[in-house]
Amino acid sequence: MSLSEAYVADDGRIRERPRKADQVGKLNEERAVSALTRAGSRLPGWFRRARKATPHEDHVWKMDVILISCDRGQFAVQIKSSLRSAQRFLKRKHRRDVVCVVLLDADTYEAISAKIISALSKLRAGRKNKRRPRILQKKNPRNKQGR
């Protein structure tokens, strides 16, 4: 039996909160991936897929993340279960491609996917002019005047 089967209702809300903090974190990560998987066609066109970080990625980055692939590359989503822990997380230095999202026990799958997509939209908009897919990048011809 997985954590989500034991503690999560059909709509994504937490029925009974686990006692250990690390179990709450793992449960919220499962809820986030499930929410994005269930949203399917309601997700924006730029969204490609979501997955949990591998144990190796988790060890290298020193944080539990969900990786989101989209048309502008890959973004990381850090899931937190309280505003206080999210504020502590944001005070530390992190890669600029990391978004922190707070999930509450009462959040449904729809609310979870809306929170994640909203946060990613802002980050994605900031990257729009910085990094484009290789297919769309223009090669700059050398200036013949030597500038």
Short mmCIF file of C-alpha atoms in Angstrom, two decimals:
data_model
loop_
_atom_site.label_atom_id
_atom_site.label_comp_id
_atom_site.label_asym_id
_atom_site.label_seq_id
_atom_site.Cartn_x
_atom_site.Cartn_y
_atom_site.Cartn_z
CA MET A 1 0.00 0.00 0.00
CA SER A 2 1.46 3.37 -1.01
CA LEU A 3 1.37 6.46 1.12
CA SER A 4 -1.26 8.07 -1.08
CA GLU A 5 -3.58 5.06 -0.78
CA ALA A 6 -3.32 5.17 3.00
CA TYR A 7 -3.83 8.88 3.57
CA VAL A 8 -5.36 10.59 0.49
CA ALA A 9 -9.04 10.73 -0.48
CA ASP A 10 -10.19 10.29 -4.09
CA ASP A 11 -10.26 14.06 -4.71
CA GLY A 12 -6.66 14.53 -3.53
CA ARG A 13 -7.31 15.91 -0.05
CA ILE A 14 -5.45 14.42 2.88
CA ARG A 15 -7.82 12.37 5.04
CA GLU A 16 -5.40 11.68 7.83
CA ARG A 17 -2.04 13.41 8.18
CA PRO A 18 0.98 11.10 8.64
CA ARG A 19 2.82 11.52 11.94
CA LYS A 20 6.32 11.90 10.56
CA ALA A 21 7.35 15.02 8.63
CA ASP A 22 9.27 13.08 5.97
CA GLN A 23 6.14 11.01 5.26
CA VAL A 24 4.14 14.22 4.82
CA GLY A 25 6.73 15.44 2.31
CA LYS A 26 6.68 12.19 0.33
CA LEU A 27 2.88 12.16 0.39
CA ASN A 28 2.72 15.72 -0.96
CA GLU A 29 5.18 14.85 -3.73
CA GLU A 30 2.96 11.91 -4.73
CA ARG A 31 -0.10 14.18 -4.65
CA ALA A 32 1.62 16.75 -6.89
CA VAL A 33 2.67 14.22 -9.53
CA SER A 34 -0.80 12.60 -9.42
CA ALA A 35 -2.47 15.99 -9.78
CA LEU A 36 -0.44 16.86 -12.88
CA THR A 37 -1.01 13.40 -14.35
CA ARG A 38 -4.77 13.56 -13.75
CA ALA A 39 -5.08 17.10 -15.15
CA GLY A 40 -4.13 15.80 -18.63
CA SER A 41 -5.80 17.91 -21.30
CA ARG A 42 -6.50 20.82 -18.91
CA LEU A 43 -2.79 21.60 -18.73
CA PRO A 44 -1.34 24.35 -20.96
CA GLY A 45 0.16 23.45 -24.31
CA TRP A 46 3.70 24.24 -23.18
CA PHE A 47 3.57 21.59 -20.44
CA ARG A 48 5.10 18.24 -21.42
CA ARG A 49 5.49 15.99 -18.37
CA ALA A 50 6.20 15.79 -14.65
CA ARG A 51 8.20 13.26 -12.67
CA LYS A 52 9.78 12.86 -9.26
CA ALA A 53 13.52 13.34 -9.02
CA THR A 54 15.59 10.19 -8.99
CA PRO A 55 17.50 9.34 -5.79
CA HIS A 56 20.71 10.47 -7.52
CA GLU A 57 19.20 13.85 -8.50
CA ASP A 58 17.82 14.19 -4.99
CA HIS A 59 21.29 13.56 -3.55
CA VAL A 60 23.07 15.95 -5.93
CA TRP A 61 20.61 18.83 -5.52
CA LYS A 62 20.10 18.21 -1.79
CA MET A 63 16.35 18.72 -2.11
CA ASP A 64 13.28 16.71 -3.03
CA VAL A 65 11.88 18.03 -6.27
CA ILE A 66 9.47 17.28 -9.03
CA LEU A 67 10.90 17.93 -12.47
CA ILE A 68 8.69 19.55 -15.07
CA SER A 69 9.55 19.44 -18.75
CA CYS A 70 8.14 22.14 -20.97
CA ASP A 71 8.92 23.98 -24.18
CA ARG A 72 11.51 26.17 -22.43
CA GLY A 73 13.48 23.33 -20.89
CA GLN A 74 13.29 21.72 -17.49
CA PHE A 75 12.16 23.30 -14.22
CA ALA A 76 12.25 21.97 -10.67
CA VAL A 77 9.36 22.29 -8.23
CA GLN A 78 10.05 22.08 -4.50
CA ILE A 79 6.97 20.98 -2.57
CA LYS A 80 6.50 22.22 1.00
CA SER A 81 3.70 21.55 3.47
CA SER A 82 3.85 24.85 5.36
CA LEU A 83 4.43 28.50 4.60
CA ARG A 84 7.13 28.67 7.24
CA SER A 85 9.20 25.90 5.67
CA ALA A 86 8.73 27.50 2.24
CA GLN A 87 10.06 30.83 3.55
CA ARG A 88 13.11 29.08 5.03
CA PHE A 89 13.68 27.29 1.73
CA LEU A 90 13.48 30.52 -0.27
CA LYS A 91 16.07 32.24 1.97
CA ARG A 92 18.72 29.72 0.94
CA LYS A 93 20.53 30.01 -2.38
CA HIS A 94 19.12 27.78 -5.10
CA ARG A 95 19.16 27.41 -8.81
CA ARG A 96 17.04 30.00 -10.55
CA ASP A 97 14.97 27.27 -12.18
CA VAL A 98 13.42 26.11 -8.88
CA VAL A 99 9.88 27.03 -7.85
CA CYS A 100 8.59 26.47 -4.31
CA VAL A 101 4.91 25.52 -3.91
CA VAL A 102 3.05 25.09 -0.59
CA LEU A 103 0.48 22.28 -0.53
CA LEU A 104 -2.17 22.27 2.17
CA ASP A 105 -3.99 19.19 3.42
CA ALA A 106 -7.29 20.51 2.05
CA ASP A 107 -5.97 21.08 -1.49
CA THR A 108 -7.66 18.99 -4.16
CA TYR A 109 -5.87 17.66 -7.24
CA GLU A 110 -7.27 20.58 -9.27
CA ALA A 111 -6.00 23.13 -6.74
CA ILE A 112 -2.58 21.48 -6.63
CA SER A 113 -2.14 21.48 -10.40
CA ALA A 114 -3.36 25.11 -10.56
CA LYS A 115 -0.78 26.20 -7.96
CA ILE A 116 2.08 24.45 -9.75
CA ILE A 117 1.12 25.71 -13.22
CA SER A 118 0.69 29.26 -11.92
CA ALA A 119 4.15 29.26 -10.32
CA LEU A 120 5.73 27.69 -13.41
CA SER A 121 4.06 30.19 -15.74
CA LYS A 122 5.82 33.06 -13.96
CA LEU A 123 9.19 31.33 -14.08
CA ARG A 124 8.69 30.28 -17.68
CA ALA A 125 7.82 33.85 -18.69
CA GLY A 126 11.10 35.04 -17.23
CA ARG A 127 13.02 32.50 -19.27
CA LYS A 128 11.21 33.24 -22.53
CA ASN A 129 13.88 35.49 -24.01
CA LYS A 130 16.84 33.87 -22.32
CA ARG A 131 16.66 30.33 -23.62
CA ARG A 132 14.74 29.15 -26.64
CA PRO A 133 14.51 25.65 -28.01
CA ARG A 134 17.45 24.92 -30.31
CA ILE A 135 15.20 24.59 -33.33
CA LEU A 136 14.08 28.21 -32.91
CA GLN A 137 17.52 29.70 -32.23
CA LYS A 138 18.87 31.81 -35.04
CA LYS A 139 22.50 31.55 -35.94
CA ASN A 140 24.09 34.97 -36.01
CA PRO A 141 25.97 35.46 -39.27
CA ARG A 142 29.37 37.03 -38.77
CA ASN A 143 29.36 40.68 -39.31
CA LYS A 144 31.48 41.40 -42.40
CA GLN A 145 32.45 44.82 -41.07
CA GLY A 146 34.29 43.26 -38.12
CA ARG A 147 32.13 44.70 -35.36
#
